[in-house]
PDB file of N, CA and C in Angstrom:
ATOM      1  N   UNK A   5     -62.989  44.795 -95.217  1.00  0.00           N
ATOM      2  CA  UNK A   5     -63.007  44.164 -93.918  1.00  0.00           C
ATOM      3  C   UNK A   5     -61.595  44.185 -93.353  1.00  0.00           C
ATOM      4  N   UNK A   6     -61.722  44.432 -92.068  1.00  0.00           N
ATOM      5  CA  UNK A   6     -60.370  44.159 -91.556  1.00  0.00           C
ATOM      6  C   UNK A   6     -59.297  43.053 -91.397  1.00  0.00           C
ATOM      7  N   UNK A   7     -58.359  42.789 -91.707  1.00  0.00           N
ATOM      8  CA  UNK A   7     -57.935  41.705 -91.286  1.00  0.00           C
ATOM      9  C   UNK A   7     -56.971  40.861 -89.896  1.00  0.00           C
ATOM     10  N   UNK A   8     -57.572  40.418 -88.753  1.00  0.00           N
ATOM     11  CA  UNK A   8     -57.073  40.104 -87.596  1.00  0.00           C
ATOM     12  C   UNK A   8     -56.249  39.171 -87.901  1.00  0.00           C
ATOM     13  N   UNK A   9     -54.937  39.591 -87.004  1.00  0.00           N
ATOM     14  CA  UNK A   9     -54.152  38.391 -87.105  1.00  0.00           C
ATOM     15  C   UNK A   9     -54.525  37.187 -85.585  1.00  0.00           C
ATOM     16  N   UNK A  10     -53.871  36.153 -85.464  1.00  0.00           N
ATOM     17  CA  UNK A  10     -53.834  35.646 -84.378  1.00  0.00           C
ATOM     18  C   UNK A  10     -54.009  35.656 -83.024  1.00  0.00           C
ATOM     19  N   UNK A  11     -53.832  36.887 -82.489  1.00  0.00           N
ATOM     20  CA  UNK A  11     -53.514  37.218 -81.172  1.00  0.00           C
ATOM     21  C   UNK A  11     -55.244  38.343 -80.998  1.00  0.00           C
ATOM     22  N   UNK A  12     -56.088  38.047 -82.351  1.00  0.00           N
ATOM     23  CA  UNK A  12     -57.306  39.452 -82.390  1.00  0.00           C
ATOM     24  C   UNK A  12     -56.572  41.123 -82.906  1.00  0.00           C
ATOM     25  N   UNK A  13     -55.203  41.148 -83.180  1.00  0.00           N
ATOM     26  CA  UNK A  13     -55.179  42.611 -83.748  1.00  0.00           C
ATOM     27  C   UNK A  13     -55.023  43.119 -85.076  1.00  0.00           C
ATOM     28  N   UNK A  14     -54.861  43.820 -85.062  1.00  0.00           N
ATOM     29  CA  UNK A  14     -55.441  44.221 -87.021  1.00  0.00           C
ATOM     30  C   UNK A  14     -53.862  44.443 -87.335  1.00  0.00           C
ATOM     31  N   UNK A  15     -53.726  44.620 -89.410  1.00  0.00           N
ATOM     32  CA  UNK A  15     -52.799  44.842 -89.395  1.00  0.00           C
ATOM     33  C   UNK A  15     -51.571  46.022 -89.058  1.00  0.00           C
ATOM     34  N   UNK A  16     -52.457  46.573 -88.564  1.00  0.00           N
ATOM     35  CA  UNK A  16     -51.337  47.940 -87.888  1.00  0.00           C
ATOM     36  C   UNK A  16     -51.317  47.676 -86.351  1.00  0.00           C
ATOM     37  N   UNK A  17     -51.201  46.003 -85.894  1.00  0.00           N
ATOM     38  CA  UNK A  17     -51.521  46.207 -84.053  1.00  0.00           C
ATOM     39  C   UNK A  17     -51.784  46.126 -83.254  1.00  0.00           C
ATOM     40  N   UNK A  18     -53.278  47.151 -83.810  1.00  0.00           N
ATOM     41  CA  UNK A  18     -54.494  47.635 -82.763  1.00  0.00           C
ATOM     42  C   UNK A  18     -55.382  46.451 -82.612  1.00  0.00           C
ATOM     43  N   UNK A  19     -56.109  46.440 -81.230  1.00  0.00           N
ATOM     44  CA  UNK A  19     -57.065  45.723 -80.607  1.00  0.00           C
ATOM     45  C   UNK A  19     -58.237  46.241 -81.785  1.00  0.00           C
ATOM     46  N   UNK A  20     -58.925  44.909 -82.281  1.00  0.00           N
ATOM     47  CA  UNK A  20     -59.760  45.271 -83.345  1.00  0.00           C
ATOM     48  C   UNK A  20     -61.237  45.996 -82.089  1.00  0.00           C
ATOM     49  N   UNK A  21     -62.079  46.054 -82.817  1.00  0.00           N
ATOM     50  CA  UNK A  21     -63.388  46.648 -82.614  1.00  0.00           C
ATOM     51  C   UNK A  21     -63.878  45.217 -81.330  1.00  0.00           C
ATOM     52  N   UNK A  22     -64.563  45.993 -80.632  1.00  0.00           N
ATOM     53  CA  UNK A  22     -65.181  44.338 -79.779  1.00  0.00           C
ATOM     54  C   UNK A  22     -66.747  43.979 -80.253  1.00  0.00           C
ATOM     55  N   UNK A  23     -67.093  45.121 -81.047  1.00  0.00           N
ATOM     56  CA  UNK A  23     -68.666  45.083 -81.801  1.00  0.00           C
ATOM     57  C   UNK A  23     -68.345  44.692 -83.521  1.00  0.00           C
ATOM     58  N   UNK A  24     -68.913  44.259 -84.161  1.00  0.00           N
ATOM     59  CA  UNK A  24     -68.627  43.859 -85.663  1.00  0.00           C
ATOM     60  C   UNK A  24     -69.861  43.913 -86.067  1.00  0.00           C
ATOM     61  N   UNK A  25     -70.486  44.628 -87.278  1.00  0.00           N
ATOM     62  CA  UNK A  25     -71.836  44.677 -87.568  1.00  0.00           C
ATOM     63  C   UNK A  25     -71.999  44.352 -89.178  1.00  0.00           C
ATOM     64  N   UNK A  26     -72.353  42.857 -89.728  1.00  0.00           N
ATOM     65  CA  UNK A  26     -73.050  42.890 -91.325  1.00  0.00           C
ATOM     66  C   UNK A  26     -73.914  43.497 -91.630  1.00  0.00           C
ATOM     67  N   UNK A  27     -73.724  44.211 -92.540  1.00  0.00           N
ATOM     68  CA  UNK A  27     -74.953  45.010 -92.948  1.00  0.00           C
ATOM     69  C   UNK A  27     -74.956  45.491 -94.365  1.00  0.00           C
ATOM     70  N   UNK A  28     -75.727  45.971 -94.786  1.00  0.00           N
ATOM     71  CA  UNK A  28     -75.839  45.820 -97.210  1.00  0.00           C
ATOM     72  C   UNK A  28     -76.485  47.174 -96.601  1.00  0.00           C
ATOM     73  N   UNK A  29     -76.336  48.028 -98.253  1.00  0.00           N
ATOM     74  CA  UNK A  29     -76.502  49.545 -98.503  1.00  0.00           C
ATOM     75  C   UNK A  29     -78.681  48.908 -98.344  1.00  0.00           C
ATOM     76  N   UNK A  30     -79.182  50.462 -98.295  1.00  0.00           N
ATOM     77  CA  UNK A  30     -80.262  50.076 -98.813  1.00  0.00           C
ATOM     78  C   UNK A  30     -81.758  49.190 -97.609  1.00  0.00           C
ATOM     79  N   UNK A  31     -80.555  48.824 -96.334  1.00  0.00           N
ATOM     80  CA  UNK A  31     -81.255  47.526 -95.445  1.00  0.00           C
ATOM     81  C   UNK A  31     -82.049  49.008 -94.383  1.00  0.00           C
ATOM     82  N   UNK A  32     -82.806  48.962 -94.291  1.00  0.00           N
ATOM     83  CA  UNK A  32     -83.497  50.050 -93.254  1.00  0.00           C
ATOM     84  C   UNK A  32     -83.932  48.946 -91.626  1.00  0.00           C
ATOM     85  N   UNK A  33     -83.408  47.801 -91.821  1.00  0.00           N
ATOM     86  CA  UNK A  33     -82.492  47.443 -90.562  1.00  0.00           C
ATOM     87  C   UNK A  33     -81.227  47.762 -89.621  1.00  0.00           C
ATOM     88  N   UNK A  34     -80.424  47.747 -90.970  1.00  0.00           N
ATOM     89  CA  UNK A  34     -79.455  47.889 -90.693  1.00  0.00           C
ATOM     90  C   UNK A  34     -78.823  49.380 -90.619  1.00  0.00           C
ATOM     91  N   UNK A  35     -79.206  49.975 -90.496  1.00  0.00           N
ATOM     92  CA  UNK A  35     -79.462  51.843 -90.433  1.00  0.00           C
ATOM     93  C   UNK A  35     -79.720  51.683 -88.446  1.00  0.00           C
ATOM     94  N   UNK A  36     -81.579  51.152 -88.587  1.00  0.00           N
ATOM     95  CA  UNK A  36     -81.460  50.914 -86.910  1.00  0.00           C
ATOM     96  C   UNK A  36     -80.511  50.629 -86.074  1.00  0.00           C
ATOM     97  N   UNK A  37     -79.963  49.510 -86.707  1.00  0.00           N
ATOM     98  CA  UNK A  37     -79.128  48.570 -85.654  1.00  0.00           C
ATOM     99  C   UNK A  37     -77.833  49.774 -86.073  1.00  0.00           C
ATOM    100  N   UNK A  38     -76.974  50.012 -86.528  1.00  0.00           N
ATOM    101  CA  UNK A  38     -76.053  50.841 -86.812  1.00  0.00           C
ATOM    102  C   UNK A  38     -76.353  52.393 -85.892  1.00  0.00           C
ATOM    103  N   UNK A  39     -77.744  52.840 -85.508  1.00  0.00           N
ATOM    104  CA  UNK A  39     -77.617  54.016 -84.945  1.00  0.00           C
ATOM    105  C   UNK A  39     -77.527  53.001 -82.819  1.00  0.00           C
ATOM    106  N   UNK A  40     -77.988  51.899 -83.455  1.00  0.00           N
ATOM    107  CA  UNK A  40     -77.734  51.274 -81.786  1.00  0.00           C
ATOM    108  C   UNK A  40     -76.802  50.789 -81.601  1.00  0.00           C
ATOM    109  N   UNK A  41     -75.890  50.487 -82.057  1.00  0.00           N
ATOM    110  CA  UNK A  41     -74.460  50.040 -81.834  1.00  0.00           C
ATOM    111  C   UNK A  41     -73.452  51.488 -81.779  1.00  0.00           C
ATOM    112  N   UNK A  42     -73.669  52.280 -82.646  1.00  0.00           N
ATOM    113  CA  UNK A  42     -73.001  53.717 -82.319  1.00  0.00           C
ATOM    114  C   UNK A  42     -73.346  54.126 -80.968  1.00  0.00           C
ATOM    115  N   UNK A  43     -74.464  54.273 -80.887  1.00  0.00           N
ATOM    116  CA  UNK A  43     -75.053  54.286 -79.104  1.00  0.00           C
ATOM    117  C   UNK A  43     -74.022  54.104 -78.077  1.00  0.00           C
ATOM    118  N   UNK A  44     -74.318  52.797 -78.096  1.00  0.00           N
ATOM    119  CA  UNK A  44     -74.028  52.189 -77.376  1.00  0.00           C
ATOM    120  C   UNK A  44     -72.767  52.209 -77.188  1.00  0.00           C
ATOM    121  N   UNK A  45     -71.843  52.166 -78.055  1.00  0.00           N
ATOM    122  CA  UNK A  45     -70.527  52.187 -77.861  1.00  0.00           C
ATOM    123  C   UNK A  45     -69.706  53.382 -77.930  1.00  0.00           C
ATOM    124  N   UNK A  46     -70.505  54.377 -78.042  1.00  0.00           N
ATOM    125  CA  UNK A  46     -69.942  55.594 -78.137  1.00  0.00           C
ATOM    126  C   UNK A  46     -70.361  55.974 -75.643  1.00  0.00           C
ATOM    127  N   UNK A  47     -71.365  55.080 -75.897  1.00  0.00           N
ATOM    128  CA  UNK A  47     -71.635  55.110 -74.165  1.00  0.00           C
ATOM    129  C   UNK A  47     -70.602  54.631 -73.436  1.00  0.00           C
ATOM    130  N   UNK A  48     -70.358  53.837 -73.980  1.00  0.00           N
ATOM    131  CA  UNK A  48     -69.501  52.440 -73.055  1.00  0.00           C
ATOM    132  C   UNK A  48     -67.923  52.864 -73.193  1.00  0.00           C
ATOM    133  N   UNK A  49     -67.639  53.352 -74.619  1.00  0.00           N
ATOM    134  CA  UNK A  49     -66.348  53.829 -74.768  1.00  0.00           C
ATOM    135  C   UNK A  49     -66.082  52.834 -75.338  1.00  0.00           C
ATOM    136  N   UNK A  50     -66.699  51.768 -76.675  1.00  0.00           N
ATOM    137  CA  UNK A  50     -65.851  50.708 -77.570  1.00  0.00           C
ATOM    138  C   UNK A  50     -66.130  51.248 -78.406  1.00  0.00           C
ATOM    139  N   UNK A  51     -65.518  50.663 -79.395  1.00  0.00           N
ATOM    140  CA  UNK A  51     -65.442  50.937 -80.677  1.00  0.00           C
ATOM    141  C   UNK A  51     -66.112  49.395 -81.501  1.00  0.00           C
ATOM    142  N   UNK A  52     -66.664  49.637 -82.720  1.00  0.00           N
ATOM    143  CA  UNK A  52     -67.195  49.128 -83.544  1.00  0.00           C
ATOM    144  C   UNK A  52     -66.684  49.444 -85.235  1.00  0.00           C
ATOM    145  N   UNK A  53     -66.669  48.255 -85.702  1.00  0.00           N
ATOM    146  CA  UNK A  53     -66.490  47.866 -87.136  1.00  0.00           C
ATOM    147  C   UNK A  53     -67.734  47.865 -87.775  1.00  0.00           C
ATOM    148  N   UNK A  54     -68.148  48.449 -89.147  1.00  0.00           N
ATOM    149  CA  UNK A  54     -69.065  47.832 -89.611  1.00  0.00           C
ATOM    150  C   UNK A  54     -68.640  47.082 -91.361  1.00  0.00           C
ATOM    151  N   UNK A  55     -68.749  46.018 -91.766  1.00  0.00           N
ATOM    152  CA  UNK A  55     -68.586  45.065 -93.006  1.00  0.00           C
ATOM    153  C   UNK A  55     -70.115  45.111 -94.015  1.00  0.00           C
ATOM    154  N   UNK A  56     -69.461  45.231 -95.036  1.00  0.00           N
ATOM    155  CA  UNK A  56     -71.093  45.690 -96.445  1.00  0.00           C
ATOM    156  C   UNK A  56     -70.793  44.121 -96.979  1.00  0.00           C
ATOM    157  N   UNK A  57     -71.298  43.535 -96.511  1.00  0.00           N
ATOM    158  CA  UNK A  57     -71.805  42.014 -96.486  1.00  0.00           C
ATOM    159  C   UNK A  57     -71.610  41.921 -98.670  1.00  0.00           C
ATOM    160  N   UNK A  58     -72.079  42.630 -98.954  1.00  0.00           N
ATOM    161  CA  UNK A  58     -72.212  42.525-100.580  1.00  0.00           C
ATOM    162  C   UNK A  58     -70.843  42.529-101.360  1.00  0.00           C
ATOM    163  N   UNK A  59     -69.970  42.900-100.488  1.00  0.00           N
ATOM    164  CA  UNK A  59     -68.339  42.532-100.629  1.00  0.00           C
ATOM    165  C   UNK A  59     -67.726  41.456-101.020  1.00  0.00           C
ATOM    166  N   UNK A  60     -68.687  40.545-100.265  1.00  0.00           N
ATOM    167  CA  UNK A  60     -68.130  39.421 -99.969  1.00  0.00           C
ATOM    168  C   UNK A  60     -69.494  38.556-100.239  1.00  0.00           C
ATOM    169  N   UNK A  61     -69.446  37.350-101.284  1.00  0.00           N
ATOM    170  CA  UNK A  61     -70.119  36.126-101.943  1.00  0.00           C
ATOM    171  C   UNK A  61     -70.196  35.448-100.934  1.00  0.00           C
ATOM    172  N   UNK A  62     -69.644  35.186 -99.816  1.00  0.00           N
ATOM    173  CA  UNK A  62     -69.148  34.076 -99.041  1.00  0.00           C
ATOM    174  C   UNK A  62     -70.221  34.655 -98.143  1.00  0.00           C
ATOM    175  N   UNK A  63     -69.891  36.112 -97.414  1.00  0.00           N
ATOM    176  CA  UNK A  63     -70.725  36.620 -96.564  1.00  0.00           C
ATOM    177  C   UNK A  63     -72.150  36.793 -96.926  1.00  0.00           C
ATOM    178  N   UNK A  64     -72.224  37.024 -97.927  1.00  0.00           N
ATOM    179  CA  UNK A  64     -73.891  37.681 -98.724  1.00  0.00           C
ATOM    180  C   UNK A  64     -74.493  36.021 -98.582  1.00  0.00           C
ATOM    181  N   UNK A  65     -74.039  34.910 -98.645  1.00  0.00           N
ATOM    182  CA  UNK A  65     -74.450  34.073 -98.747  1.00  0.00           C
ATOM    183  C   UNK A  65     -74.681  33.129 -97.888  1.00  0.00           C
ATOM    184  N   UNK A  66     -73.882  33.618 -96.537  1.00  0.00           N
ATOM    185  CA  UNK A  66     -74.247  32.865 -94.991  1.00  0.00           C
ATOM    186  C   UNK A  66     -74.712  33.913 -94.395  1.00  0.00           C
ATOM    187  N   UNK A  67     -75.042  35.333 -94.906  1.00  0.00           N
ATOM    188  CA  UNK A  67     -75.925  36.290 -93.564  1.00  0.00           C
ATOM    189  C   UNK A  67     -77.119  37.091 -94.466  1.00  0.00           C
ATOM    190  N   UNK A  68     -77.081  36.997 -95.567  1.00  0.00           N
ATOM    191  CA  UNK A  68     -77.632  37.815 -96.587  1.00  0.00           C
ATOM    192  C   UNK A  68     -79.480  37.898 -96.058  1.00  0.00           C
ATOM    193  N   UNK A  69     -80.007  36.627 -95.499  1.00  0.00           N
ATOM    194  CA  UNK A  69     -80.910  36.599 -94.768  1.00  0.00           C
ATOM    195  C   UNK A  69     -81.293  37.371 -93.549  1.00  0.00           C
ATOM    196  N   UNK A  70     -80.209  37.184 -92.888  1.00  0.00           N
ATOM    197  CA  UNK A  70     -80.246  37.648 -91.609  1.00  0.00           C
ATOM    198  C   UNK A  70     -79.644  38.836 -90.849  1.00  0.00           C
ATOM    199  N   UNK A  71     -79.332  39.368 -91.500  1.00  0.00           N
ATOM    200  CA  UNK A  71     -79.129  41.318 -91.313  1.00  0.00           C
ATOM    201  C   UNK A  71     -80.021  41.979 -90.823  1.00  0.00           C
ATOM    202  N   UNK A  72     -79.434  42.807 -90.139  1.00  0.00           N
ATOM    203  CA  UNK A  72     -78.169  43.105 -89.636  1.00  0.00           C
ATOM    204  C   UNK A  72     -77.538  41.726 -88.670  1.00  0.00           C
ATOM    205  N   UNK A  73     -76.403  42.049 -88.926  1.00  0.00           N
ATOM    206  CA  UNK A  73     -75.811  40.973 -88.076  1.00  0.00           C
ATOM    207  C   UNK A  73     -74.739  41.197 -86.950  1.00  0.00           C
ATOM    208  N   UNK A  74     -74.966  41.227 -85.369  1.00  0.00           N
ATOM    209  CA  UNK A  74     -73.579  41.718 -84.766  1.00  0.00           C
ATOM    210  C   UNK A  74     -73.380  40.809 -84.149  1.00  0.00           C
ATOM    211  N   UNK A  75     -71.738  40.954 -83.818  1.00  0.00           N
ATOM    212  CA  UNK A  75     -70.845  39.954 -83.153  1.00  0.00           C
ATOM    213  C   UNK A  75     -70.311  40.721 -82.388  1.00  0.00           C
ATOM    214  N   UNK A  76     -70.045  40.259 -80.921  1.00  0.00           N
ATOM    215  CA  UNK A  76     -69.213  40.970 -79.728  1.00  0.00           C
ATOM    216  C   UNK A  76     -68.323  40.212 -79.066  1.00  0.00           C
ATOM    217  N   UNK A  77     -66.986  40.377 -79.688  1.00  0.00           N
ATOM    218  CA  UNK A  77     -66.080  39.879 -78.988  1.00  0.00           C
ATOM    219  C   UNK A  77     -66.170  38.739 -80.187  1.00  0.00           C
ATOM    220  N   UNK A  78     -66.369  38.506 -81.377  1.00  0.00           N
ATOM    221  CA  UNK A  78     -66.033  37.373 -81.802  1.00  0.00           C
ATOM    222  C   UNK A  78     -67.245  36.366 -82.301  1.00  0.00           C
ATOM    223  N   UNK A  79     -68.201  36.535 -81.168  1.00  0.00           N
ATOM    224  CA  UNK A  79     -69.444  35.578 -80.859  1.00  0.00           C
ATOM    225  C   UNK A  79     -70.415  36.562 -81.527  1.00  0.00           C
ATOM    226  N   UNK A  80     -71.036  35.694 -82.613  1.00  0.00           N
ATOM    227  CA  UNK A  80     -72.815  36.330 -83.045  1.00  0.00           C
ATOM    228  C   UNK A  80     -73.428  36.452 -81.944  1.00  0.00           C
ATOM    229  N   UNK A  81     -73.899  37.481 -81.921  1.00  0.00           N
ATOM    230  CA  UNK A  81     -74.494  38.086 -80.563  1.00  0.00           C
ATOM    231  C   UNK A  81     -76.019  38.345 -81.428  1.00  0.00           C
ATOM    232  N   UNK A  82     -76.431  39.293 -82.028  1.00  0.00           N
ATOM    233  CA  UNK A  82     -78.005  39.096 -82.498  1.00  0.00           C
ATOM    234  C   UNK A  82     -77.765  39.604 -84.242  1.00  0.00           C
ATOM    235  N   UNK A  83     -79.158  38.893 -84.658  1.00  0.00           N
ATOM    236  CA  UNK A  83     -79.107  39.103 -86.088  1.00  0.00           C
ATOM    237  C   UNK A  83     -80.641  39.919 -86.259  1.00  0.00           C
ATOM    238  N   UNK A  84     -81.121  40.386 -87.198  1.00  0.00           N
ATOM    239  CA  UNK A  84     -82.285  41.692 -87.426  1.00  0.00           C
ATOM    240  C   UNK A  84     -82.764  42.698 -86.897  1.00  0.00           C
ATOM    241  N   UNK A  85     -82.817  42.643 -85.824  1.00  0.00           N
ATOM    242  CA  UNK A  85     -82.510  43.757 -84.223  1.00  0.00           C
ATOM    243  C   UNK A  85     -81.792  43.800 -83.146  1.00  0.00           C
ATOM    244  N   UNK A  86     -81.288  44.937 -82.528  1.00  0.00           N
ATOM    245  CA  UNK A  86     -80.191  45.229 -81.883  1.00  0.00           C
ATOM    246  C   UNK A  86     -80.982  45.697 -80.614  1.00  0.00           C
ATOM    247  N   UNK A  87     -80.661  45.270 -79.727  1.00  0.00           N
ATOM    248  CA  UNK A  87     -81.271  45.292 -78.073  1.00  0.00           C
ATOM    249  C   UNK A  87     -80.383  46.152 -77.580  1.00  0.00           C
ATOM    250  N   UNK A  88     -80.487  47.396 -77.224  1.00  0.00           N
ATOM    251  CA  UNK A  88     -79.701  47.961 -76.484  1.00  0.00           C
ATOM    252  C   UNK A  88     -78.915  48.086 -74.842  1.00  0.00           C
ATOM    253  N   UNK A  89     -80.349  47.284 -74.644  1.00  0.00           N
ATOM    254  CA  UNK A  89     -79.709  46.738 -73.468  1.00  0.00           C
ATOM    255  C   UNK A  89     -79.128  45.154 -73.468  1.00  0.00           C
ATOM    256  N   UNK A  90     -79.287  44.674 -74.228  1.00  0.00           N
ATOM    257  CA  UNK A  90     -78.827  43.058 -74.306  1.00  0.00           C
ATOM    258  C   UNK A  90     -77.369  43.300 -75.100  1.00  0.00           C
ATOM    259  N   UNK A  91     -76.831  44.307 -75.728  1.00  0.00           N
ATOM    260  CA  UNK A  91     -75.496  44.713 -76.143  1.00  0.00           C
ATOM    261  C   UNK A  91     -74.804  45.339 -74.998  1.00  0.00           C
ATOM    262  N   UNK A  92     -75.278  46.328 -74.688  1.00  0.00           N
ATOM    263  CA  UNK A  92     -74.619  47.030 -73.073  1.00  0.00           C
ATOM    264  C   UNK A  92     -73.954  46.247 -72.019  1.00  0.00           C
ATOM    265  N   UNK A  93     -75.151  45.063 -72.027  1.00  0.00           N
ATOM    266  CA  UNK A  93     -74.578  44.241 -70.782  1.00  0.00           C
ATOM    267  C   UNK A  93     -73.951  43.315 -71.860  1.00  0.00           C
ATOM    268  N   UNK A  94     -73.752  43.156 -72.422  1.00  0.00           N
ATOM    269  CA  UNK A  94     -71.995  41.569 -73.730  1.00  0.00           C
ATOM    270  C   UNK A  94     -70.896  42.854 -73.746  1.00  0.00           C
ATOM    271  N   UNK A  95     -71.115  44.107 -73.441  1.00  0.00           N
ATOM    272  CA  UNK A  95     -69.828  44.506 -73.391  1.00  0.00           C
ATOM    273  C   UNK A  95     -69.620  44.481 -72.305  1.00  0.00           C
ATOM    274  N   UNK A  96     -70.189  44.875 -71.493  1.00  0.00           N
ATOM    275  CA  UNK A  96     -70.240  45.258 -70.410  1.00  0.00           C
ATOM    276  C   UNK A  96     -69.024  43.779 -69.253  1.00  0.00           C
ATOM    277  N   UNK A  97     -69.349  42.968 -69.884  1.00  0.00           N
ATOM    278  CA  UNK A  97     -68.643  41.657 -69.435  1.00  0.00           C
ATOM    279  C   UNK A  97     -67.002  41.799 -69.840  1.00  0.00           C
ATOM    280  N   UNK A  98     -66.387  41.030 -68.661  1.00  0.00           N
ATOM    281  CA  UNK A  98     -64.404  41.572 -69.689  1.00  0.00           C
ATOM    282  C   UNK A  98     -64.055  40.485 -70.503  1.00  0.00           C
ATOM    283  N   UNK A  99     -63.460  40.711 -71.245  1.00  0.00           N
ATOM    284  CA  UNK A  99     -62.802  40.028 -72.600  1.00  0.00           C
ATOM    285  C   UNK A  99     -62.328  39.269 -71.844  1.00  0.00           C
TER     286      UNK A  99
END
């Protein structure tokens, strides 16, 4: 996982991802939602992170249910399916 400092940038900087996606090997959710967030942000021109939830005890254990999981901009935005148009328009809004 990446690590943001204070200000939202990673350690080399850069403006992190504005999409963030939990997701475990194996989830044939999370495959979907991963070809709709590439979509989408390969449309829009953002970029996206994705985190293997099984990394992390802490994570496997507050989302492990509810995967796929994306966040935009920070904010859980949807968990088991990915709306392509209900992501389009949360980026679509300015930071």
């Amino acid at each position: 996982m990446t690590t943001h400092g204070p200000d939202g940038s990673t350690e080399l900087g850069e403006t992190p991802p504005r999409v963030l996606l939990y997701s475990k090997p194996g989830c044939h959710l999370c495959d979907e939602a991963r070809a709709v967030v590439e979509a989408v942000c390969t449309e829009l021109g953002d970029k996206y992170d994705e985190v293997d939830i099984t990394t992390s005890p802490e994570l496997l254990a507050r989302y492990g249910e509810e995967i796929p999981v994306t966040f935009v901009d920070g904010e859980q935005h949807d968990y088991w399916r990915v709306d392509p148009d209900r992501l389009r328009s949360a980026l679509r809004r300015t930071v």
